[in-house]
Coordinates of C-alpha atoms and ligand atoms in Angstrom, one line a residue:
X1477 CA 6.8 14.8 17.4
X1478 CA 4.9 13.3 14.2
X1479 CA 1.3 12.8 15.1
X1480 CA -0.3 9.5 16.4
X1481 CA -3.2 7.6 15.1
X1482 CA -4.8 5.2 17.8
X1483 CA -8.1 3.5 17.0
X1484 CA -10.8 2.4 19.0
X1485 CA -12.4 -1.0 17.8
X1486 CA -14.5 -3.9 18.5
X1487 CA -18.2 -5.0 18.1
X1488 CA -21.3 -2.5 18.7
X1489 CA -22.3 -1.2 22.1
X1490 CA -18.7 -2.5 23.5
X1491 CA -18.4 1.0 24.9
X1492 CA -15.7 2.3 22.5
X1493 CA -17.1 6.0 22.0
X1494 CA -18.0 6.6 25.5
X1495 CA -13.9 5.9 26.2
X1496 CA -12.6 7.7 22.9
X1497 CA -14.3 11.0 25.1
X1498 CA -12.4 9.8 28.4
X1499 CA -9.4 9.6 27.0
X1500 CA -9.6 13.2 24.8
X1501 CA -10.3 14.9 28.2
X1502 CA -7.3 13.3 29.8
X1503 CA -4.6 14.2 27.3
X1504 CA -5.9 17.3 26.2
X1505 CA -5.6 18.4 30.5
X1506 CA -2.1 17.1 30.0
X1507 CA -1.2 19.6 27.5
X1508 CA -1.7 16.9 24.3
X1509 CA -3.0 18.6 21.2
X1510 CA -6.3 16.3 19.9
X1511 CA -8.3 15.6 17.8
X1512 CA -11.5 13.1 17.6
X1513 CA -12.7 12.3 14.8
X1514 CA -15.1 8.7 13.5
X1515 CA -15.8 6.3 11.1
X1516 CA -17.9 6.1 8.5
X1517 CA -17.4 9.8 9.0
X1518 CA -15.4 12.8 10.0
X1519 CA -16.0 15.1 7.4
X1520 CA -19.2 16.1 5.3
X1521 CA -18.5 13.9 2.0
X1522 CA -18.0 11.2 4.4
X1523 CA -21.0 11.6 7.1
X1524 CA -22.9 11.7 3.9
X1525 CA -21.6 8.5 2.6
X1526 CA -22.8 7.3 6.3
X1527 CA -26.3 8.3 6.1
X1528 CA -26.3 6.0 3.3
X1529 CA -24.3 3.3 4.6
X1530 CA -26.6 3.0 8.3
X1531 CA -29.9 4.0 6.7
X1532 CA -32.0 0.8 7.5
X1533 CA -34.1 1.8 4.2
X1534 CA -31.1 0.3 1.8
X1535 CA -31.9 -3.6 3.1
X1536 CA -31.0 -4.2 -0.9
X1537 CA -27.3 -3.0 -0.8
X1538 CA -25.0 -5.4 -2.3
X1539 CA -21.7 -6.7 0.0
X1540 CA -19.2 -4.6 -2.1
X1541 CA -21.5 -1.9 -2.5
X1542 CA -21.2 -1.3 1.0
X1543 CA -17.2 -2.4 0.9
X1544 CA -16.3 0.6 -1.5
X1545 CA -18.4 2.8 0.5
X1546 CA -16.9 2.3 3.7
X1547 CA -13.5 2.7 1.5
X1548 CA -14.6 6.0 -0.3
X1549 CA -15.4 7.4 3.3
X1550 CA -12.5 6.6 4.4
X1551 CA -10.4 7.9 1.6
X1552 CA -11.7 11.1 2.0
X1553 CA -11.1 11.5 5.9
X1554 CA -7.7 10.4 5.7
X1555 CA -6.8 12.9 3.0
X1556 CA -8.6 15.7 4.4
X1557 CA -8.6 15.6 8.4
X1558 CA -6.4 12.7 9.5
X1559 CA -3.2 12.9 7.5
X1560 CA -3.0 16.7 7.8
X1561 CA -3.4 16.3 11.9
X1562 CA -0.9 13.9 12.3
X1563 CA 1.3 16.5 10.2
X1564 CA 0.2 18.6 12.7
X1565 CA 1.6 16.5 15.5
X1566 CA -2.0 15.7 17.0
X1567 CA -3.2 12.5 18.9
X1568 CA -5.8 11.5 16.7
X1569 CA -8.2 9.4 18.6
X1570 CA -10.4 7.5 15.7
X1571 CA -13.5 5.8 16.9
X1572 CA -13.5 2.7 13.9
X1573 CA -10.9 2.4 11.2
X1574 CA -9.9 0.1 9.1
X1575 CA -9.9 -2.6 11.2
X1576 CA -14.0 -2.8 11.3
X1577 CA -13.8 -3.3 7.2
X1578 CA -12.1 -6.1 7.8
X1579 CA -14.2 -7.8 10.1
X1580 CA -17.8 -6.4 9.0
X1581 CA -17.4 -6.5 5.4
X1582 CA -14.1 -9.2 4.7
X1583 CA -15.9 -12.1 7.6
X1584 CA -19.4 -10.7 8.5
X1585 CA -20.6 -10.0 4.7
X1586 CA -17.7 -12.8 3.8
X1587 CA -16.1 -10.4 0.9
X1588 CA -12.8 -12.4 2.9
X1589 CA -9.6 -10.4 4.4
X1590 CA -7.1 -10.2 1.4
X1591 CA -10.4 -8.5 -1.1
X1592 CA -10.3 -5.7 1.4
X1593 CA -7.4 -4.8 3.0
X1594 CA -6.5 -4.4 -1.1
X1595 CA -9.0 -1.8 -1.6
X1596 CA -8.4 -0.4 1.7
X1597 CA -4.6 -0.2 0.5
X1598 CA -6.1 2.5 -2.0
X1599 CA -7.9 4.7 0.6
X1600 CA -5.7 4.3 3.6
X1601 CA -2.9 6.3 1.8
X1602 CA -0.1 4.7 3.8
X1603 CA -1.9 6.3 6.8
X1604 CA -1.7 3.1 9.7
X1605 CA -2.6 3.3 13.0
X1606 CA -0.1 3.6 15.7
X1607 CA -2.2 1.7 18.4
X1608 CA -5.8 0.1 18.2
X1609 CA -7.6 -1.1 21.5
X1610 CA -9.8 -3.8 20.7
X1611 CA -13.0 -3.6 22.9
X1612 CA -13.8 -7.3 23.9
X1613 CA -16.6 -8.5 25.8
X1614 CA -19.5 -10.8 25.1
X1615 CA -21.0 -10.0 21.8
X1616 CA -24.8 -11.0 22.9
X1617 CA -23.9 -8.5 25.9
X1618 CA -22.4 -5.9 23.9
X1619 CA -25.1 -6.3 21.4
X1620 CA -27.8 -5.6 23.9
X1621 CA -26.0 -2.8 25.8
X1622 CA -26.4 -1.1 22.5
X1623 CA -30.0 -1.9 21.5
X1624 CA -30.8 -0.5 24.9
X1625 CA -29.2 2.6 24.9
X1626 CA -29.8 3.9 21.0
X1627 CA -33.5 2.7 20.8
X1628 CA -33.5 2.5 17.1
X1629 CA -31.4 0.2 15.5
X1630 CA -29.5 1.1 12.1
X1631 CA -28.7 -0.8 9.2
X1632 CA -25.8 -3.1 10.5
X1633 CA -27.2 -3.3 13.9
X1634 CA -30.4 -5.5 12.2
X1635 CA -27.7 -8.1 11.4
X1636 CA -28.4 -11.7 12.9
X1637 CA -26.6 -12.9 15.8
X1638 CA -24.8 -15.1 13.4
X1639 CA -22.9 -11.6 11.0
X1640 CA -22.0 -9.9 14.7
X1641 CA -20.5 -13.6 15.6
X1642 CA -18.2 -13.1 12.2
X1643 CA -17.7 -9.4 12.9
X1644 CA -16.1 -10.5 16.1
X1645 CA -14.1 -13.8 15.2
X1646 CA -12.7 -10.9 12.4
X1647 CA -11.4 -8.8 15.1
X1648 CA -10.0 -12.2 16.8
X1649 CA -8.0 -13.0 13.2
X1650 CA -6.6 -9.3 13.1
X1651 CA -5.6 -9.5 16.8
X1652 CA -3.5 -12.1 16.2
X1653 CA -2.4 -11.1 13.2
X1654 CA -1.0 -7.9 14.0
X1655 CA 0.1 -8.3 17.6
X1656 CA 2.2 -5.1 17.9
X1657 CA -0.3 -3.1 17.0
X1658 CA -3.9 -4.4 18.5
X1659 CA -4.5 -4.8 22.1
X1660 CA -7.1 -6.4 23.9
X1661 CA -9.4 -4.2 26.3
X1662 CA -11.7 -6.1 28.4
X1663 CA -14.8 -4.3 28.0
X1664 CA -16.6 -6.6 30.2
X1665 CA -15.3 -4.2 33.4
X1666 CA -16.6 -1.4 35.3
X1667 CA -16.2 2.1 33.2
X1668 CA -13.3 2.6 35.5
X1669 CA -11.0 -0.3 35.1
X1670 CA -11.1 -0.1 31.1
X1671 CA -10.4 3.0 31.1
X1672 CA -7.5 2.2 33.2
X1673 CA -7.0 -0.2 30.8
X1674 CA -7.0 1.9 28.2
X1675 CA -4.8 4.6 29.5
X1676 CA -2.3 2.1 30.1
X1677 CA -1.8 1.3 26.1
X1678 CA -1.9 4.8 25.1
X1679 CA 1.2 6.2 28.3
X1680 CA 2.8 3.3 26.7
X1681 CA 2.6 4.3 23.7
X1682 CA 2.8 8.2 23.9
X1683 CA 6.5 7.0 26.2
X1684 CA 7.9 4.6 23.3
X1685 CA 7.5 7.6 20.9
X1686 CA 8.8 10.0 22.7
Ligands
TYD219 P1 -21.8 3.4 14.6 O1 -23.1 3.8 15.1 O2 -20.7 4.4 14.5 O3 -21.3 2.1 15.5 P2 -20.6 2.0 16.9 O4 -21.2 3.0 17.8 O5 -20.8 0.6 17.3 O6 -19.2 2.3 16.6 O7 -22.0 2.7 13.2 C1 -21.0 2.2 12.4 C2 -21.4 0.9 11.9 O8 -20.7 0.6 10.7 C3 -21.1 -0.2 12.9 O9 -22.1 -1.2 12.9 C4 -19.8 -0.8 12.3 C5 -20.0 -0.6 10.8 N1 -18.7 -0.4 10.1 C6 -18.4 -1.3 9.0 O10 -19.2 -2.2 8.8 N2 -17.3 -1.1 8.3 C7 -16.4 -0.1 8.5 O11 -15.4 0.0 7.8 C8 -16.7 0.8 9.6 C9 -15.8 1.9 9.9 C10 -17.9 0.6 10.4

């Protein structure tokens, strides 16, 4: 089987990464070959390029500054771990993708949709993602759930009320414009029932490509 690519998305503290480790467990006991991996991130260009990109230091950086870096990250992941695991046949269980460009820097920094799904067009490779949960839930909740648990708040985190409000009306836009692909997770519930939730999409999906 070729691999498959699901990504975890939505807004920050929604609960995505603690699920992306829930579900790695479960299919790797079932006998499914993993691999987890993040964005900005996944290999040491890139987690470089993140340091940079959450460092609360660069208040200055300009909209498509931050666009292209979020791209040049992402170009180098896909070439380097993600495409050559799906080759593999591994789940690859991506906490962010391209999806969060979208929203963060095409409605939160207002760069607009079209501007960067083009670039992204460039670093994604053809690489798309087979399934992406979107993690919904109220974004003052989420917002605080996050604040609480990491303490120190990077760079996009400082955003007003107001950027997360775009990030997530973003996510809304994609939802409905790629139906097939995105599915809504109701991160409001218990650890439990999302990750039932969440199970649910990926049996589906691991059963349709089978
Ligand atoms: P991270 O700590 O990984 O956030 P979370 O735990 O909420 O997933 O930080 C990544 C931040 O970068 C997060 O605020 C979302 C943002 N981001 C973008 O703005 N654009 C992108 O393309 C990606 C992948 C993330």
């Amino acid at each position: 089987m070729e691999g498959l690519l699901i990504t975890f998305e939505g807004p920050d503290g929604a609960g995505k990464t603690t699920q992306v480790y829930l579900v790695d467990e479960y299919l790797r006991e079932k006998g499914y070959n993993t691999l987890v991996t993040r964005e900005p991130g996944g290999t040491s260009i890139s987690e470089e390029i993140r340091n940079i990109l959450l460092n609360s230091v660069h208040s200055e950086m300009d909209a498509l500054t931050e666009m292209y870096l979020y791209a040049a990250a992402r170009a180098q992941h896909v070439k380097q771990v993600i495409k050559p695991a799906l080759r593999e046949g591994k789940i690859v269980l991506c906490d962010r993708f391209v999806d969060s460009s979208i929203a963060y820097q095409g409605f939160g920094r207002g760069l607009g949709m079209d501007v960067v799904e083009t670039v992204n067009q460039y670093a994604l490779q053809g690489t798309e993602p087979d399934l992406t949960l979107l993690f919904k839930m109220d974004i003052e909740k989420a917002l605080n759930r996050g604040r609480a648990r990491s303490g120190c708040l990077d760079r996009l985190e400082r955003e007003k009320l107001e950027f997360h409000r775009r990030v997530y009306r973003g996510f809304c836009v994609l939802q409905e414009k790629y139906p097939w692909r995105i599915k809504e997770i109701d991160a409001s519930k218990s650890l439990d029932d999302v990750f039932k939730q969440v199970l649910k999409q990926i049996e589906y999906l691991i059963y349709c490509k089978k």
